[in-house]
XYZ file of C-alpha atoms in Angstrom:
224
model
C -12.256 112.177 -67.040
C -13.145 108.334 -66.946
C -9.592 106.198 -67.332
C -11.428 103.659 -69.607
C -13.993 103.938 -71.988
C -17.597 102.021 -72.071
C -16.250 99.078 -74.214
C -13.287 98.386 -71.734
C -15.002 98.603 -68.709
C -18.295 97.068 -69.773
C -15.484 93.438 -71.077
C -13.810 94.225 -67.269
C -17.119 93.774 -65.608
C -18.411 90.642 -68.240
C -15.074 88.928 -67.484
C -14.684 88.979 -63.393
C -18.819 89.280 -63.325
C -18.503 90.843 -60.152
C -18.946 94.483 -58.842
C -18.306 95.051 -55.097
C -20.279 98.115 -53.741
C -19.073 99.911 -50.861
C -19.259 103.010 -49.341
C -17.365 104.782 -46.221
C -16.595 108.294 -44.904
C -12.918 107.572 -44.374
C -11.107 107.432 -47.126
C -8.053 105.566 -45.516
C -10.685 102.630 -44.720
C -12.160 102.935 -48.509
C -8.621 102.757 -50.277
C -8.397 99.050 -47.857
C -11.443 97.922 -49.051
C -10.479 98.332 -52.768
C -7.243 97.355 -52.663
C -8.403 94.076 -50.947
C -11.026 93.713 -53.480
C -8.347 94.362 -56.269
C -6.188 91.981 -55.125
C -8.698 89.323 -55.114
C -8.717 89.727 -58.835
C -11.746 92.351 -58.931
C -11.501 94.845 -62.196
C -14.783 96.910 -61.523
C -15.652 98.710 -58.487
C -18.609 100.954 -57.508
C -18.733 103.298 -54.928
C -21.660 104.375 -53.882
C -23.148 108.111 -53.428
C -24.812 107.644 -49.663
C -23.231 110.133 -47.503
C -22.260 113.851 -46.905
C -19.049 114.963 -49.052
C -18.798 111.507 -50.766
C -18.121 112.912 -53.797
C -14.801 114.247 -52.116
C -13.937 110.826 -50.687
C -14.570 109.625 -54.156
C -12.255 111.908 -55.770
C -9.755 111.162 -53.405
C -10.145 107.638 -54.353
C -9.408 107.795 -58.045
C -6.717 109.354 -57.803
C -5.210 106.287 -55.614
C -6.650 103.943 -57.060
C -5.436 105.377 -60.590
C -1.295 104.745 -58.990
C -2.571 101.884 -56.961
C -5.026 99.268 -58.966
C -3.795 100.686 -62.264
C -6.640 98.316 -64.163
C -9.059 98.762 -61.980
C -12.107 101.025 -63.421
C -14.078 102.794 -60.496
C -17.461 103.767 -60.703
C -20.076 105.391 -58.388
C -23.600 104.003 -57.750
C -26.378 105.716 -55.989
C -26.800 107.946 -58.314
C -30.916 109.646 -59.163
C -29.978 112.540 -61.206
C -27.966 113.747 -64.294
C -26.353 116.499 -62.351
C -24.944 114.102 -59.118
C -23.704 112.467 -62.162
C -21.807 114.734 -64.030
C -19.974 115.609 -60.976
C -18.318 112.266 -60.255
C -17.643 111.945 -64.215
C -15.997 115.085 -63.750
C -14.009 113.680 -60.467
C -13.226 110.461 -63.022
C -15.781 108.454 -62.750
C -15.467 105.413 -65.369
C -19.368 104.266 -64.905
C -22.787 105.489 -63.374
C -24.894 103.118 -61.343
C -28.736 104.077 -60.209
C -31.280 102.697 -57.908
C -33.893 103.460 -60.445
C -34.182 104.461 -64.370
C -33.602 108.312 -64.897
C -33.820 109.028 -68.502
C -32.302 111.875 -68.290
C -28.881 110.497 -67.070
C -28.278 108.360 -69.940
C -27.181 111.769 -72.390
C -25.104 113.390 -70.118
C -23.234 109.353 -69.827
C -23.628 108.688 -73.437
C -21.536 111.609 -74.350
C -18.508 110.662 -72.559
C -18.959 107.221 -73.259
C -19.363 105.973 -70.072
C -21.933 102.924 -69.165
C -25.082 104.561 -67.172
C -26.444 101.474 -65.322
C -29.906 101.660 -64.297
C -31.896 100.192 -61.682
C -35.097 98.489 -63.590
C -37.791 96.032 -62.333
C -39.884 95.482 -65.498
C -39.172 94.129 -68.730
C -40.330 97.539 -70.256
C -38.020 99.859 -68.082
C -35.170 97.615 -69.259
C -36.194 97.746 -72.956
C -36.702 101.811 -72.660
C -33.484 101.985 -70.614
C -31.557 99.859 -73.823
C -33.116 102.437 -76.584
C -32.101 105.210 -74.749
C -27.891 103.452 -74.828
C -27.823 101.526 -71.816
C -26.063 98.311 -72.523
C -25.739 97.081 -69.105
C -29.062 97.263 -67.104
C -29.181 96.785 -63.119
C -32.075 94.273 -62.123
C -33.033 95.390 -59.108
C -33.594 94.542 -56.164
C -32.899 91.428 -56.936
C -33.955 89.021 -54.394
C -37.540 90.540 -54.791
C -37.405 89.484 -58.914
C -35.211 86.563 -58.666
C -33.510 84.845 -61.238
C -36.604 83.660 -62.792
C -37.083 87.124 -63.848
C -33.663 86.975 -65.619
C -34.496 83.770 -67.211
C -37.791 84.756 -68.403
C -35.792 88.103 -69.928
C -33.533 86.148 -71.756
C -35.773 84.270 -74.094
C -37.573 87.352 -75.865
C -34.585 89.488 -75.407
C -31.224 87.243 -75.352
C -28.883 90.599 -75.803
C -29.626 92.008 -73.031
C -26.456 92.768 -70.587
C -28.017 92.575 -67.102
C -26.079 93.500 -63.440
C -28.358 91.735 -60.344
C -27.770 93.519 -57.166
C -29.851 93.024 -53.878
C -30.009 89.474 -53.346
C -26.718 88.167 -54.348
C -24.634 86.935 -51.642
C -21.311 85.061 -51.407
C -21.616 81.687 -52.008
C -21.505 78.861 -54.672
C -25.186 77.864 -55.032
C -26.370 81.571 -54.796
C -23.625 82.878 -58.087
C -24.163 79.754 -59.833
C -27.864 80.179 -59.725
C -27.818 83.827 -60.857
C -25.349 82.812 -63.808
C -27.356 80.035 -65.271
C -30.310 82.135 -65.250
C -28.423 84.504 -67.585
C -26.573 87.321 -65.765
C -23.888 89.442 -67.506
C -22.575 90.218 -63.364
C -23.506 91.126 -59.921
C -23.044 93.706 -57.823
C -22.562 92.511 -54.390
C -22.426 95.382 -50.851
C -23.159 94.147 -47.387
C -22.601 90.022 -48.070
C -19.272 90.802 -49.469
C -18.360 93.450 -46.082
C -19.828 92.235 -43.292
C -19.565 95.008 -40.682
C -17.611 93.771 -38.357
C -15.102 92.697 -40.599
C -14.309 96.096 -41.542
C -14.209 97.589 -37.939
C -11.434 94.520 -37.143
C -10.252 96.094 -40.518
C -9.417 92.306 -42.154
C -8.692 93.313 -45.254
C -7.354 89.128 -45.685
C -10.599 87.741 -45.311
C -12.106 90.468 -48.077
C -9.778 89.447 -50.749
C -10.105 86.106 -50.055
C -13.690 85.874 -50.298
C -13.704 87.863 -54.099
C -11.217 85.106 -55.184
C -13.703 82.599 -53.731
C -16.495 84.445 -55.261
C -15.246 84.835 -58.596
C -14.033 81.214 -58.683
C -17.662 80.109 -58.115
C -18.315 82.663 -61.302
C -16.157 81.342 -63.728
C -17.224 77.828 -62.251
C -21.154 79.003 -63.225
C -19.823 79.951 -66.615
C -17.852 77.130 -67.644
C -21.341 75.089 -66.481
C -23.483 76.457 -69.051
C-alpha cells in the first residue's frame, strides 16, 4: 500500500521539481543511491522496472526506505502495463511512471489514488492522458520535443502538470531553461549517476549534485 496519497506526493514532486531515476540489481548499492539522493533534499524517487526480479529489489527498498527517508515517496517507472503495475502498488508503490500512454493503467492507479505518469509526445496523448485522471504527464523524451514543446503546451492548456525526462541534465542553464518554459519537474537518470561514480560508490558527490540541482530549481522558479 502506497505511504502517501496522490495529493502529497504530486506537492513533494512540485516543490523539490526533481525525480532521480535509477535502477540496480543490488539492493545494498540502490538503498546508497537513495539515501544520497534523500539527503540532498530529494522527496520523490522513481525506480525503474528494467531488470530481472526488480520488483523484489523494489520491495526490498520500501521497506528501507519507509525506516530510512521517512518522507521520501518511492515510485517505480518503466512501467507498459496495468498488471506490472499493480504489482509494485501492491509492494508499496506511491506512483507509476511509463515510457508511453497505456490507458488502461490509469484505473487500476486511479483507484488507489496513486499518480499514473505517462510518457506522451503529442499535445493530444497528453490531453487524453488528463481525461482519463492523469494530473502529472511525462513529456517524453525530452530532448527530442524540447522545451519549446512545453512552452507551446502551456498557452492553450496552462493546467497542465508536466514531468520532462530524457534531455534534462545537471546544470544551471539546462533546469532553468526547462522551468521557464513551464515544467511542473524533471526526472533526471544517467546525468544525475554517472557510471563510474557509482562503481567508486561516491555516494558524496550524488548528494551534492541534487542540492546543486535543486538550488538551480528553486533559482528557475523564483526567476519567473
Amino acid at each position: 500500500m502506497a505511504k502517501f496519497d496522490k495529493i502529497a506526493v504530486l506537492k513533494k514532486m512540485g516543490e523539490t521539481g526533481m525525480v532521480p531515476v535509477f535502477y540496480h540489481h543490488d539492493i545494498e548499492k540502490a538503498k546508497q543511491v537513495v539515501k544520497a539522493c534523500y539527503n540532498g533534499g530529494v522527496r520523490a524517487f522513481e525506480f525503474t522496472n528494467r531488470g530481472d526480479f526488480a520488483h523484489e529489489v523494489f520491495g526490498e527498498l520500501v521497506k528501507w526506505a519507509d525506516k530510512e527517508c521517512p518522507e521520501l515517496a518511492l515510485g517505480v517507472g518503466t512501467i507498459v502495463d496495468p498488471a506490472t503495475a499493480s504489482l509494485y502498488i501492491q509492494l508499496g508503490a506511491n506512483f507509476v511512471v511509463g515510457p508511453l500512454f497505456n490507458p488502461d493503467i490509469a484505473p487500476v492507479c486511479n483507484r488507489r489514488l496513486i499518480p499514473y505518469c505517462p510518457g506522451c509526445g503529442t499535445v493530444s496523448e497528453i490531453g487524453k492522458a488528463q481525461e482519463l485522471g492523469c494530473d502529472l504527464v511525462k513529456l517524453f523524451p525530452g530532448d527530442v520535443l524540447g522545451p519549446k514543446m512545453i512552452k507551446g503546451l502551456m498557452s492553450p492548456c496552462p493546467w497542465s502538470k508536466i514531468m520532462v525526462t530524457g534531455g534534462v541534465t545537471p546544470t544551471r542553464d539546462n533546469l532553468v531553461e526547462w522551468f521557464k518554459a513551464g515544467a511542473y519537474c524533471v526526472g533526471m537518470g544517467s546525468k544525475l549517476f554517472p557510471k563510474e561514480t557509482i562503481v567508486r560508490e561516491d555516494w558524496t558527490y550524488i548528494t551534492t549534485l541534487c542540492k546543486d540541482c535543486l538550488s538551480y530549481i528553486q533559482e528557475a522558479k523564483t526567476s519567473q
